[in-house]
Every structure is written in structure tokens, then in C-alpha cells.
Amino acid sequence: MSRFDGASTTDQVIEGVSLKGKCAVVTGASSGLGLETCRVLAAAGAKVLMVARNKEALEAAAVEIRQQQPDAQLLTQIMDLADLDSVRSAAAAILKRADKIQLLINNAGVMACPLMRTAQGFEMQFGTNHVGHFLLTGLLSPALINGSPSRVINLSSAGHKFGPFNFSDPNYHQREYDKWQAYGESKTANVLFSLELDLRMRERGVRAFAVHPGMIMTNLARHLEAADITALTDRSSSSEPLVFKTPEQGAATTVWAATTFDLALEGGKYLEDCHIAHAAESGDSNGVESYAVDPAEAKQLWLLSENLVGHSFPFN
Ligand SMILES: NC(=O)c1ccc[n+]([C@@H]2O[C@H](COP(=O)([O-])OP(=O)(O)OC[C@H]3O[C@@H](n4cnc5c(N)ncnc54)[C@H](OP(=O)(O)O)[C@@H]3O)[C@@H](O)[C@H]2O)c1
């Protein structure tokens, strides 16, 4: 179905695609895959609203793109996903500047941090990676509907294989904290969210996808300790060596999800290596786990998320 694969780059995927007149909102725009995604969407002619929490890093990222593309249409917006008040005020500011949005790339993320809590008390990885993005998406939904056909891309990870979402204790109040388990659950939440969002919004012209970008050396590794790196290196010397992508290869699946005509009639899917992923079998390092695409769990997570953010987004 797709002529691209895991080695394809953003420039290859975007070749021949014009995004003139389209508006893209990208979270986590200050570094890594988010910055590369903004670069290539802007190069294709989109107006890109770059969103991140650190003002200096965000401005530096915009300057970096403008140095290569003086005509790039870039706007910047500060937002801390770990504070729902910040998400609300950022969403209001974005809606003032963009009443039609064609692409929302929920890319920002934090991985394997020590136990920390968001301003509203959610476990940091769940709160940042899912809850903040859930609220942002809901608040921007009028502009997504207005700009339809539009797409929402949620950055997930093969880390969703660490486990199903834990509905009995999503914020680690009763169980011992495990930084990888918490990351995995937040990334499972990203897939479940994509499934339910697509179901609720497709009739309004908004489709949603989850993306695993591959393994890319970025600032995401900032919380890793020496033991984590050793564990990774040990794995890389095993029979199945770790394959790292460049940021241009890593962001390619996001850009493919955002722009390819191949997905015009699809939605709610988990994508990797510029393809719709297969259903994972036991021990499979690729593919999507069945618990991450379980419709009942997706609905349950939606209702939980509405409860956590104190806002209802029925759509249908
Ligand atoms: N790199 C990989 O191998 C890999 C693999 C699988 C999935 N992913 C996913 O890909 C996405 C992008 O990751 P990356 O590799 O590009 O990592 P990155 O370079 O660390 O970028 C993450 C971005 O998220 C932002 N962010 C973190 N916490 C935030 C908050 N509370 N509010 C607003 N922004 C926040 C960061 O801003 P600050 O710099 O200010 O913290 C940064 O701009 C993540 O969702 C990640 O889970 C990456």
C-alpha cells in the first residue's frame, strides 16, 4: 500500500505534496522529531504553529527553520502539557490565530522520568503524554472540524508493548512506580485515544492516527541512567541488533500519516515505518498489541480522560 518504509525520510515522503493554505499545530516543536516535523511541513507550504513549553528553546527552533527557509510561515506558542491551565490558555491563543486547523500533531512527550506529578497531580508521563494532549485536542476540535478534512496524529511508541492501560490506578497512587511501565501505559493510552477520537470525529471530517516513529537518538533519553544505557547496549549486541533512525527517518511516519492520500479512507490506525502496522503476535517487536486497539478500553479511557480534565467532548 505504501511505497515508503522504515528508511524513508521526511523529504522523500513530502516530495510532490503541497500544504499551501493548510495550518498545522505541532507540540514538542522545540526539539527532536517535533522540530523536524515542523521543518518539513513548513517547507511544503503549511502555516506551522510551533508549540512547546520552553520559550528560549522554541524561539531557537523557529530561528533554525527560518535560517533554511526565510519564507517559512511559523508562529510560536508556549504551552506546558503538565498544567491543564496552561493547555487551556494555549488552546485559546491558538484558536485566536487559527480558526481552521488541518493537522494537529500531538508529538510532545517525556520518557522514563522519576515519579513526578503534573500541576493537577497526574503521574507525569500519563499527564503529559496523554491527558494534556486529550484536553488540547478537545479544545482545538472546533478548528479541526472547521478545517476538515483534517487529521490528528498522536505520537505513540513500540513502548506501548510494556503493557495495557491500567484503569484501576492510572496515576500510580496505589502501586509501586515503574518508570518504563508508566511510559508504556501512557503510550498505550495514545493508541487508544487515536481509536476513539477517530470513531467520534470521522463523521465531522477529522481522522486520527497513532504513530511509532522508530528509535531515534533525541533529548527523549534525558532521564535515562547508566544502567538503562547498558541495558540498551547489551540488547544491541544480541542477535537482533537495535536499529536507530535519523530524525529525518523518525519523523517520516508522522509526515506520512499527516499527508498521504493512501490514508484518506483510513483512521484509528497505529502506523510504523510508513505503513499501517500489523497485529502483533507474541514476542513481536513490531506491530500493535491487541489491548491498545480494544474498542471497549478506548471508550473507557475517553470517559476517564473527560473526567480528569473536567470537560466533556461528545462530538457524536
Ligand atoms: N526518540 C525515540 O526513539 C522515540 C521512540 C518512540 C516514540 N517517541 C515519541 O516521539 C515523540 C517525540 O519525541 P522526541 O524523540 O522528539 O523527544 P524530544 O527531543 O525530547 O522532544 C520532546 C518534546 O516534548 C516536549 N515536552 C516534554 N514535556 C513537555 C510538557 N510538559 N509540555 C510541553 N512540551 C513538553 C519537549 O520540550 P522540552 O525540551 O522543553 O522538555 C520537547 O520539545 C514523543 O512523544 C516520544 O514518546 C520517540
XYZ file of C-alpha atoms and ligand atoms in Angstrom:
364
model
C 0.000 0.000 0.000
C 2.773 2.452 0.871
C 5.849 2.929 -1.298
C 7.803 4.073 1.778
C 9.473 2.096 4.560
C 11.493 2.495 7.755
C 14.438 4.008 5.909
C 12.365 6.653 4.142
C 12.970 10.275 5.124
C 10.653 13.218 5.643
C 11.877 14.851 2.425
C 11.087 11.705 0.426
C 7.604 11.409 1.958
C 6.731 15.073 1.389
C 8.026 15.207 -2.197
C 5.282 16.478 -4.513
C 2.952 17.366 -1.621
C 1.769 20.972 -1.309
C 0.415 22.168 2.037
C -0.197 25.739 0.884
C -3.241 27.146 2.677
C -3.092 24.442 5.388
C -2.469 25.044 9.069
C -0.527 22.573 11.228
C -0.184 22.649 15.020
C 2.793 20.660 16.352
C 3.518 20.074 20.061
C 7.037 19.406 21.293
C 8.250 21.606 18.439
C 11.415 22.703 20.227
C 13.464 19.570 19.613
C 13.859 16.132 18.064
C 11.050 14.783 15.931
C 8.785 17.777 16.528
C 11.346 20.218 15.147
C 11.971 18.030 12.085
C 8.206 17.688 11.532
C 7.768 21.481 11.656
C 10.664 21.965 9.244
C 9.240 19.704 6.589
C 5.596 20.808 6.938
C 6.714 24.441 6.610
C 8.833 23.558 3.576
C 5.709 22.137 1.932
C 3.970 25.496 2.413
C 1.934 24.953 5.600
C 1.445 27.627 8.214
C 3.002 25.906 11.233
C 2.090 26.740 14.806
C 5.061 25.521 16.809
C 4.105 24.682 20.404
C 6.494 23.963 23.283
C 6.974 24.853 26.929
C 10.423 26.438 26.897
C 10.404 29.909 25.302
C 14.132 30.110 24.513
C 14.257 26.598 23.029
C 11.115 27.257 20.991
C 12.418 30.550 19.589
C 15.761 28.908 18.774
C 13.928 26.130 16.904
C 11.955 28.679 14.862
C 15.165 30.589 14.066
C 16.800 27.327 12.914
C 13.974 26.682 10.444
C 13.894 30.305 9.245
C 17.633 30.186 8.510
C 16.931 27.411 5.981
C 13.553 28.738 4.849
C 13.295 32.535 5.157
C 9.697 32.428 3.859
C 8.502 29.783 6.317
C 5.153 30.676 7.893
C 5.892 29.977 11.544
C 4.062 31.012 14.689
C 5.119 30.033 18.208
C 3.015 29.258 21.261
C 4.119 28.398 24.784
C 2.242 25.555 26.474
C 3.078 23.230 29.350
C 1.198 19.968 28.903
C 1.826 19.186 32.556
C -0.505 22.002 33.598
C -4.076 21.958 32.288
C -4.437 25.705 32.931
C -1.529 26.262 30.547
C -3.166 23.937 27.991
C -6.440 25.882 28.246
C -4.808 29.274 27.749
C -2.587 27.970 24.912
C -5.602 26.443 23.147
C -7.490 29.745 23.422
C -4.483 31.624 21.983
C -4.137 29.089 19.141
C -7.839 29.377 18.247
C -7.470 33.165 18.017
C -4.708 32.719 15.433
C -6.113 29.704 13.574
C -9.842 29.181 13.140
C -9.143 26.327 10.708
C -6.623 23.595 11.517
C -5.911 20.728 9.096
C -3.159 18.975 11.074
C -2.700 18.544 14.818
C 0.495 16.648 15.632
C 0.441 15.640 19.313
C 4.167 14.913 19.385
C 5.488 16.175 22.743
C 6.482 13.538 25.228
C 8.501 12.590 28.256
C 10.020 9.142 28.804
C 11.073 7.136 31.855
C 11.291 10.073 34.257
C 11.364 9.562 38.026
C 7.977 9.711 39.768
C 6.795 13.270 39.272
C 3.331 14.801 39.162
C 1.697 17.373 36.939
C 0.123 20.570 38.326
C -3.165 18.682 38.688
C -1.482 15.672 40.345
C -1.410 13.195 37.449
C 1.614 10.912 37.061
C 3.938 12.943 34.802
C 4.164 10.584 31.782
C 0.421 9.858 31.660
C -0.371 13.517 32.365
C 1.973 14.908 29.711
C 1.809 12.265 27.017
C -1.941 11.666 27.144
C -4.062 13.873 29.436
C -2.645 17.232 28.297
C -2.959 16.210 24.651
C -6.508 14.937 25.232
C -7.561 18.352 26.525
C -5.666 20.233 23.806
C -7.305 18.141 21.084
C -10.779 18.606 22.525
C -10.346 22.356 22.832
C -8.977 22.651 19.279
C -11.692 20.399 17.838
C -13.884 23.280 16.551
C -10.959 24.442 14.367
C -10.211 20.856 13.271
C -13.839 20.401 12.209
C -13.812 23.829 10.565
C -10.642 22.932 8.657
C -11.737 19.444 7.613
C -10.670 17.212 6.062
C -8.174 17.230 8.885
C -6.004 14.750 10.755
C -4.777 14.315 14.328
C -1.517 12.387 14.746
C -0.670 11.097 18.214
C 2.953 10.071 18.769
C 2.879 6.690 20.470
C 5.713 4.160 20.651
C 6.577 0.490 20.485
C 6.875 1.138 24.226
C 3.111 0.511 24.300
C 4.190 -3.151 24.388
C 5.267 -2.663 28.024
C 1.647 -3.135 28.992
C -2.056 -2.370 28.765
C -3.508 0.780 30.249
C -4.116 0.407 33.992
C -7.611 1.681 34.731
C -7.560 0.776 38.412
C -4.560 3.013 39.219
C -3.649 5.194 36.219
C -1.742 7.709 38.337
C 0.326 5.348 40.486
C -1.277 6.139 43.830
C -1.548 2.525 44.999
C 1.233 0.663 43.138
C 4.973 0.976 43.186
C 6.147 3.335 40.459
C 7.943 1.795 37.481
C 9.189 4.423 35.024
C 9.084 2.084 31.992
C 5.693 0.667 32.863
C 4.359 4.209 33.227
C 5.834 5.199 29.845
C 4.328 2.109 28.218
C 0.890 2.763 29.695
C 0.975 6.381 28.515
C 1.882 5.194 25.007
C -0.907 2.597 25.072
C -3.185 5.499 26.012
C -2.011 7.354 22.873
C -3.166 4.430 20.685
C -6.495 4.003 22.488
C -7.100 7.769 22.241
C -6.472 7.689 18.478
C -9.004 4.872 18.053
C -11.796 6.568 19.991
C -11.052 10.048 18.623
C -11.325 8.714 15.089
C -14.598 6.979 15.898
C -16.088 10.136 17.403
C -14.844 12.655 14.838
C -14.735 10.873 11.483
C -18.264 11.975 10.585
C -17.050 15.568 11.064
C -14.136 15.029 8.662
C -11.434 14.537 11.289
C -9.362 11.325 11.208
C -6.882 10.228 13.875
C -3.767 8.030 13.810
C -1.151 6.790 16.275
C 2.495 6.650 15.184
C 5.531 4.721 16.349
C 8.469 6.672 14.877
C 11.172 4.036 15.478
C 14.206 4.525 17.734
C 15.931 7.866 17.319
C 18.644 9.493 19.438
C 16.939 12.639 20.772
C 16.563 14.543 24.041
C 13.889 11.998 24.974
C 16.705 9.977 26.570
C 17.436 12.761 29.084
C 16.075 10.775 32.058
C 17.933 7.571 31.211
C 20.539 6.382 33.717
C 23.778 4.497 33.030
C 22.015 1.183 33.738
C 19.337 1.967 31.136
C 22.005 2.718 28.512
C 23.867 -0.510 29.370
C 20.665 -2.498 29.000
C 20.144 -0.951 25.586
C 23.747 -1.600 24.511
C 23.552 -5.212 25.698
C 20.458 -5.717 23.597
C 22.182 -4.177 20.597
C 24.901 -6.870 20.716
C 22.300 -9.642 20.697
C 21.198 -11.494 17.580
C 18.674 -8.746 16.861
C 20.704 -5.513 16.887
C 18.995 -2.244 17.668
C 18.428 -0.129 14.613
C 18.426 3.614 15.160
C 16.841 6.020 12.711
C 17.923 9.562 11.956
C 15.427 12.303 12.973
C 14.543 12.636 9.258
C 13.661 8.934 9.131
C 11.998 9.044 12.559
C 9.640 11.890 11.642
C 8.831 10.340 8.252
C 5.954 8.202 9.578
C 4.400 11.276 11.232
C 4.630 13.213 7.971
C 3.274 10.232 6.026
C 0.353 9.952 8.479
C -0.311 13.654 8.108
C -0.189 13.910 4.343
C -0.515 10.668 2.402
C -3.538 10.132 0.228
C -3.154 6.404 0.990
C -4.808 7.038 4.375
C -7.686 9.181 3.076
C -10.221 6.468 3.912
C -8.456 5.147 6.996
C -8.407 6.219 10.628
C -7.846 4.971 14.151
C -4.797 3.013 12.996
C -1.338 2.530 14.552
C 1.384 3.289 11.999
C 5.092 2.401 11.891
C 7.749 2.575 9.173
C 5.325 4.495 6.921
C 2.818 1.631 6.937
C -0.273 0.572 8.825
C 1.118 -1.797 11.453
C 0.083 -5.426 11.602
C -1.486 -7.010 14.674
C 1.424 -8.087 16.884
C 1.966 -11.721 17.677
C 3.559 -12.935 20.879
C 7.126 -11.619 21.245
C 6.788 -9.485 18.128
C 8.994 -6.372 18.336
C 6.837 -4.666 15.707
C 3.082 -4.374 15.272
C 0.334 -3.193 17.562
C -0.779 -5.094 20.655
C -4.465 -6.075 20.791
C -5.069 -4.313 24.122
C -4.034 -1.000 22.543
C -6.774 -1.237 19.904
C -9.520 -2.613 22.130
C -12.662 -0.525 21.444
C -14.060 -1.000 24.961
C -10.790 0.166 26.562
C -10.642 3.099 24.149
C -14.113 4.225 25.210
C -13.282 3.722 28.881
C -10.121 5.829 28.537
C -12.109 8.593 26.817
C -14.604 8.747 29.690
C -11.788 8.677 32.268
C -9.952 11.456 30.409
C -13.077 13.646 30.268
C -13.418 13.155 33.984
C -9.764 14.046 34.642
C -9.831 17.243 32.576
C -13.331 18.224 33.750
C -14.553 18.775 30.206
C -16.868 16.716 28.023
C -16.172 16.238 24.305
C -19.072 14.152 22.951
C -18.706 15.080 19.219
C -21.299 12.490 18.198
N 13.049 9.215 20.030
C 12.565 7.971 20.017
O 13.303 6.989 19.888
C 11.074 7.751 20.157
C 10.613 6.422 20.081
C 9.238 6.186 20.215
C 8.373 7.243 20.422
N 8.865 8.528 20.501
C 7.908 9.607 20.760
O 8.153 10.672 19.875
C 7.764 11.907 20.481
C 8.844 12.946 20.276
O 9.990 12.533 20.973
P 11.472 13.020 20.637
O 12.271 11.801 20.470
O 11.468 14.035 19.579
O 11.880 13.659 22.047
P 12.441 15.098 22.451
O 13.521 15.532 21.540
O 12.735 15.001 23.910
O 11.182 16.048 22.221
C 10.101 16.016 23.093
C 9.417 17.350 23.072
O 8.334 17.311 24.014
C 8.409 18.478 24.819
N 7.781 18.308 26.124
C 8.116 17.460 27.105
N 7.347 17.681 28.180
C 6.501 18.694 27.859
C 5.490 19.413 28.550
N 5.171 19.133 29.828
N 4.826 20.387 27.919
C 5.131 20.707 26.634
N 6.099 20.098 25.936
C 6.778 19.102 26.553
C 9.885 18.733 24.955
O 10.115 20.048 25.426
P 11.329 20.322 26.471
O 12.576 20.195 25.657
O 11.057 21.689 26.993
O 11.237 19.264 27.518
C 10.333 18.509 23.519
O 10.049 19.640 22.722
C 7.449 11.581 21.941
O 6.052 11.520 22.118
C 8.065 10.220 22.134
O 7.403 9.447 23.143
C 10.189 8.802 20.357
